[in-house]
PDB file of C-alpha atoms in Angstrom:
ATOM      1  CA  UNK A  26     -77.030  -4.128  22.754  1.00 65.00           C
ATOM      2  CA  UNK A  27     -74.702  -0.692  21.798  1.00 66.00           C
ATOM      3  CA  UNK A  28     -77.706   1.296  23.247  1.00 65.00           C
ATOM      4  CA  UNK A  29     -77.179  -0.451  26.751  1.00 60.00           C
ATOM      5  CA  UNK A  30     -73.971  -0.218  26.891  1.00 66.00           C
ATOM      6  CA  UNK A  31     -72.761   3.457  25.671  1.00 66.00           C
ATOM      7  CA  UNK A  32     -72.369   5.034  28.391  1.00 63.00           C
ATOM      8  CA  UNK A  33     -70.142   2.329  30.052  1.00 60.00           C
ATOM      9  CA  UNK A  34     -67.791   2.932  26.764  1.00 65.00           C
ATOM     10  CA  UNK A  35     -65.123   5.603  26.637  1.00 68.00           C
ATOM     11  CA  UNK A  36     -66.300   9.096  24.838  1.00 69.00           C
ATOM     12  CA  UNK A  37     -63.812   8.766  22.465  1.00 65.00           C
ATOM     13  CA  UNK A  38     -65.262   5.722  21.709  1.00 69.00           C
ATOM     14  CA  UNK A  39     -68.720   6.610  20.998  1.00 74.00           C
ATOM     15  CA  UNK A  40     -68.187  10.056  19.264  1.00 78.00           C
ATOM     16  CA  UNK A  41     -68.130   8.496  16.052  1.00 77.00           C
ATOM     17  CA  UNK A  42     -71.218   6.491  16.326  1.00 81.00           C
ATOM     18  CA  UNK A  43     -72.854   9.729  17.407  1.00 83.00           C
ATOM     19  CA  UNK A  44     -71.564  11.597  14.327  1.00 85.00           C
ATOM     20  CA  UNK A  45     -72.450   9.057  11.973  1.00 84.00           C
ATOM     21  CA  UNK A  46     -75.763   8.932  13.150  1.00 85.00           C
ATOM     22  CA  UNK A  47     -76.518  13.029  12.233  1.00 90.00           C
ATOM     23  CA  UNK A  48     -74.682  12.263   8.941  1.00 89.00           C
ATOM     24  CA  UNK A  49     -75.803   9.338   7.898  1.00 89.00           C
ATOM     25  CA  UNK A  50     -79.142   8.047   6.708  1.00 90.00           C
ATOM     26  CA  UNK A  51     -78.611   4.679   6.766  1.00 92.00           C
ATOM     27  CA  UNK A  52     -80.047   2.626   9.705  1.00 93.00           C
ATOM     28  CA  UNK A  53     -78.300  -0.713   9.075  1.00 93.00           C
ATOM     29  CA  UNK A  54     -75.098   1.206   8.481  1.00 94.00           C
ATOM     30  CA  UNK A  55     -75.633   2.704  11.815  1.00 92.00           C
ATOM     31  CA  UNK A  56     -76.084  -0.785  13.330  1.00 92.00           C
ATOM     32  CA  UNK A  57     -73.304  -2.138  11.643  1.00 93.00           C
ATOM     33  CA  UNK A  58     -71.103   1.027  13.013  1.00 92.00           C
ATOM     34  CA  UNK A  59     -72.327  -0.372  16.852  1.00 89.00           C
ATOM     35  CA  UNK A  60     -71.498  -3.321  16.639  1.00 90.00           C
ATOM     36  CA  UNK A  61     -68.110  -2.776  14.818  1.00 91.00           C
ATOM     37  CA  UNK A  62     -67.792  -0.579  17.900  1.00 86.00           C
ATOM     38  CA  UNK A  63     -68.385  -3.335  20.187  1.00 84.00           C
ATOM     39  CA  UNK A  64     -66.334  -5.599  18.652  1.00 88.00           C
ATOM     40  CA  UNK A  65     -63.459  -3.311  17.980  1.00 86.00           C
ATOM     41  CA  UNK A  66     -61.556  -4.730  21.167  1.00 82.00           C
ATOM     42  CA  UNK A  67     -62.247  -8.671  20.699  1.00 86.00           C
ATOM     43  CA  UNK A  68     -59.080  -9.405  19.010  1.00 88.00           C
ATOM     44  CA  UNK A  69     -61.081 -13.564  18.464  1.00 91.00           C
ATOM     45  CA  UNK A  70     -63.711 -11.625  15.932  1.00 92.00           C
ATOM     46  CA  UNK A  71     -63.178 -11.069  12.920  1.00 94.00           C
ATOM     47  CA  UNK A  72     -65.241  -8.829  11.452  1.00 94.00           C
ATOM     48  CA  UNK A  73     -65.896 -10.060   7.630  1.00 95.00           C
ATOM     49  CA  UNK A  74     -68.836  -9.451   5.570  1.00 94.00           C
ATOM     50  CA  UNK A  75     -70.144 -12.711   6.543  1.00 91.00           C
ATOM     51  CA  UNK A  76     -69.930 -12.648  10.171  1.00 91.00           C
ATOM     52  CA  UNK A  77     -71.799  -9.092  10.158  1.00 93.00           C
ATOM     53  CA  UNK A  78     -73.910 -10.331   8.092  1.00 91.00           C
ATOM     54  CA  UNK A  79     -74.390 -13.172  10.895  1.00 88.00           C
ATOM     55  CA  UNK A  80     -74.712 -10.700  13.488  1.00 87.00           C
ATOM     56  CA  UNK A  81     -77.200  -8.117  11.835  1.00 87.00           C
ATOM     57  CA  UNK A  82     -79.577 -11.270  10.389  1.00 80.00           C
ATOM     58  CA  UNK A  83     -82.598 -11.600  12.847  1.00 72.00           C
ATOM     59  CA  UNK A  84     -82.649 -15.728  12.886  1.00 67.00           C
ATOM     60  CA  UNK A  85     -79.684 -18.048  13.200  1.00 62.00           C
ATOM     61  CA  UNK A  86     -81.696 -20.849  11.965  1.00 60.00           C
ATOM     62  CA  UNK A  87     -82.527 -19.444   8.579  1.00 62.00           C
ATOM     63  CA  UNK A  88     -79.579 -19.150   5.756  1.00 69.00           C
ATOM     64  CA  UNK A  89     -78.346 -15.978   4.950  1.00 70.00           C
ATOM     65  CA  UNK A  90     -80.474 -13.954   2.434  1.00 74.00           C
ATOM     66  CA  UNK A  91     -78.396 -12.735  -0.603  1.00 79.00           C
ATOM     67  CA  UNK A  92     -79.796  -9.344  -0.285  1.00 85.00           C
ATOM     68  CA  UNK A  93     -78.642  -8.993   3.335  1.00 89.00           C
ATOM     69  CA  UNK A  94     -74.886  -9.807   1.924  1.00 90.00           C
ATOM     70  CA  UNK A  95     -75.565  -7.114  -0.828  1.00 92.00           C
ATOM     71  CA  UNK A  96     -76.848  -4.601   1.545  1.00 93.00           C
ATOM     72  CA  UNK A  97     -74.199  -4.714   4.383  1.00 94.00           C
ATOM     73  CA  UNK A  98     -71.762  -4.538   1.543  1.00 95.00           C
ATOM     74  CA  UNK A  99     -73.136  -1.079   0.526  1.00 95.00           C
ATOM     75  CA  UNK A 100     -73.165   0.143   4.077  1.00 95.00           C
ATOM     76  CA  UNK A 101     -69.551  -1.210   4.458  1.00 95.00           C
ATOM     77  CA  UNK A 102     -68.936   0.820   1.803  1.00 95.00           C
ATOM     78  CA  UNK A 103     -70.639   4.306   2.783  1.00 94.00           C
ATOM     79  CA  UNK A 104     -68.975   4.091   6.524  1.00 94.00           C
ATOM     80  CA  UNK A 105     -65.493   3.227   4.790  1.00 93.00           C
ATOM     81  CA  UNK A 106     -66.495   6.368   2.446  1.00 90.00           C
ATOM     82  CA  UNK A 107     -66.671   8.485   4.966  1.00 89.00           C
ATOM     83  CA  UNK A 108     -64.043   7.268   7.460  1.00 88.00           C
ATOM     84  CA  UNK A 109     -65.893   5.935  10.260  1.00 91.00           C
ATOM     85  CA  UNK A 110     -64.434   2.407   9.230  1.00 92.00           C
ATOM     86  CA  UNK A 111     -61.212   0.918   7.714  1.00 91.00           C
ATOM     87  CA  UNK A 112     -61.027  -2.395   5.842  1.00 93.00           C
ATOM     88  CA  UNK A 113     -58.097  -4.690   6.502  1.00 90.00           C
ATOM     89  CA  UNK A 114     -57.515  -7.129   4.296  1.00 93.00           C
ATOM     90  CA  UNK A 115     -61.221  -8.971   3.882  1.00 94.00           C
ATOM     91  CA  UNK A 116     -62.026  -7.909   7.764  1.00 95.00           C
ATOM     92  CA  UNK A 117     -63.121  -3.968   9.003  1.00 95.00           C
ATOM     93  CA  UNK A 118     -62.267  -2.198  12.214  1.00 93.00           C
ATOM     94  CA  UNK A 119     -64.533   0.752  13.823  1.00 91.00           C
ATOM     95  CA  UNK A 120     -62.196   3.842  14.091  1.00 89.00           C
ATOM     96  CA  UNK A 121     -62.298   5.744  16.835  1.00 81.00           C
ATOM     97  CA  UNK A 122     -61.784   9.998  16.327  1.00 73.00           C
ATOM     98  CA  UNK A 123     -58.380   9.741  16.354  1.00 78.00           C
ATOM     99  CA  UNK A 124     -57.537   7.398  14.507  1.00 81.00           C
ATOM    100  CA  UNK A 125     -60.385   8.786  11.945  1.00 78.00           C
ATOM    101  CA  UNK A 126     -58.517  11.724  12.055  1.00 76.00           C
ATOM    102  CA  UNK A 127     -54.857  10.056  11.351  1.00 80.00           C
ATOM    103  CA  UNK A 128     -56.608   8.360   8.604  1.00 76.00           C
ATOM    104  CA  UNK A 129     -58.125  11.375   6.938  1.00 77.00           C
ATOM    105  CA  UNK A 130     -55.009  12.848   7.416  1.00 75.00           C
ATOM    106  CA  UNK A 131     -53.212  10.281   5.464  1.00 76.00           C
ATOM    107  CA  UNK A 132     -55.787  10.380   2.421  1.00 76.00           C
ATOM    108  CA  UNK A 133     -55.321  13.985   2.094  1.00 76.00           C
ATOM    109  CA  UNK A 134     -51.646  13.632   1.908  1.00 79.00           C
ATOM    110  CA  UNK A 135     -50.215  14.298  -1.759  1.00 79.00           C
ATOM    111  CA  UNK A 136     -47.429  12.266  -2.857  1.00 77.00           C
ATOM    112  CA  UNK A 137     -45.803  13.607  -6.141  1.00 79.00           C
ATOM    113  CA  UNK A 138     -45.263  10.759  -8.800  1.00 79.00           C
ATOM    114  CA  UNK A 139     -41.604  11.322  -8.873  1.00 81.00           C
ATOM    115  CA  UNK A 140     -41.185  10.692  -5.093  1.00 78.00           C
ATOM    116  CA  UNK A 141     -42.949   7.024  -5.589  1.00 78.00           C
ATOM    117  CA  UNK A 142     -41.140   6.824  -8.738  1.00 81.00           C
ATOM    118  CA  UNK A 143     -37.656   7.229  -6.934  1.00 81.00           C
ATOM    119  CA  UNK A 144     -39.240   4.802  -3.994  1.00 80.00           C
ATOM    120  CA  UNK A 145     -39.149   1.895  -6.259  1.00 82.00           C
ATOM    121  CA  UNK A 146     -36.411   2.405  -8.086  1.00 81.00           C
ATOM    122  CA  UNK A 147     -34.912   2.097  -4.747  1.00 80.00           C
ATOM    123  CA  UNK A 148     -36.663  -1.201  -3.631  1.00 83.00           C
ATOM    124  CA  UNK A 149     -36.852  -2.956  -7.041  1.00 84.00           C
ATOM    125  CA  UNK A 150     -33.345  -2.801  -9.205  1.00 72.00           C
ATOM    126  CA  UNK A 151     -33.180  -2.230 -12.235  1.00 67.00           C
ATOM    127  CA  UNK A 152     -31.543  -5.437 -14.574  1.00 59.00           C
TER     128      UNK A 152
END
């Protein structure tokens, strides 16, 4: 469905689904990174392991095969990895390139120990 659609989305949409396709060699990752795409804007989905693992099985009339669970998990895991995805909770969300970049931004951001340390000694007194 992505494939029909692209070039009705916004660029800034579809950049990331065109990166992650050079850099990653992972075909079910890459469909999973569509249709997170596609869904990023339908606030009634929510996009859990088992409802992508819904959408990427071929058959709604057959269970769901344990190794489809395990193997959307890993590509879950490989587009979180490398940004292209954020996890909220037990749902994930499609990023689009700038909120990638806020949220690479934010992982390379150093914190010093003492600053987190003086943080919560703020929120939590001491008895």
């Amino acid at each position: 469905m992505y494939d029909g659609i692209e070039s009705a989305l916004k660029s800034n949409l579809t950049r990331a689904v065109r990166k992650a396709q050079e850099e990653i060699d992972n075909k079910l990752a890459i469909k999973i990174l569509k249709a997170l795409c596609i869904v990023k804007y339908v606030q009634e989905f929510k996009a859990t392991v088992r409802n992508i693992c819904i959408l990427m099985h071929n058959s709604f009339d057959d269970k769901l095969p344990t190794s489809l669970k395990k193997s959307v998990e890993e590509a879950l895991n490989k587009l979180e990895q490398q940004t292209f995805i954020q996890r909220n909770g037990d749902a994930y969300e499609y990023l689009t390139n700038d909120e990638k970049d806020t949220e690479e931004d934010i992982k390379k951001t150093e914190i010093e120990s003492s600053a987190i340390l003086d943080e919560l000694n703020q929120i939590i007194p001491r008895y």
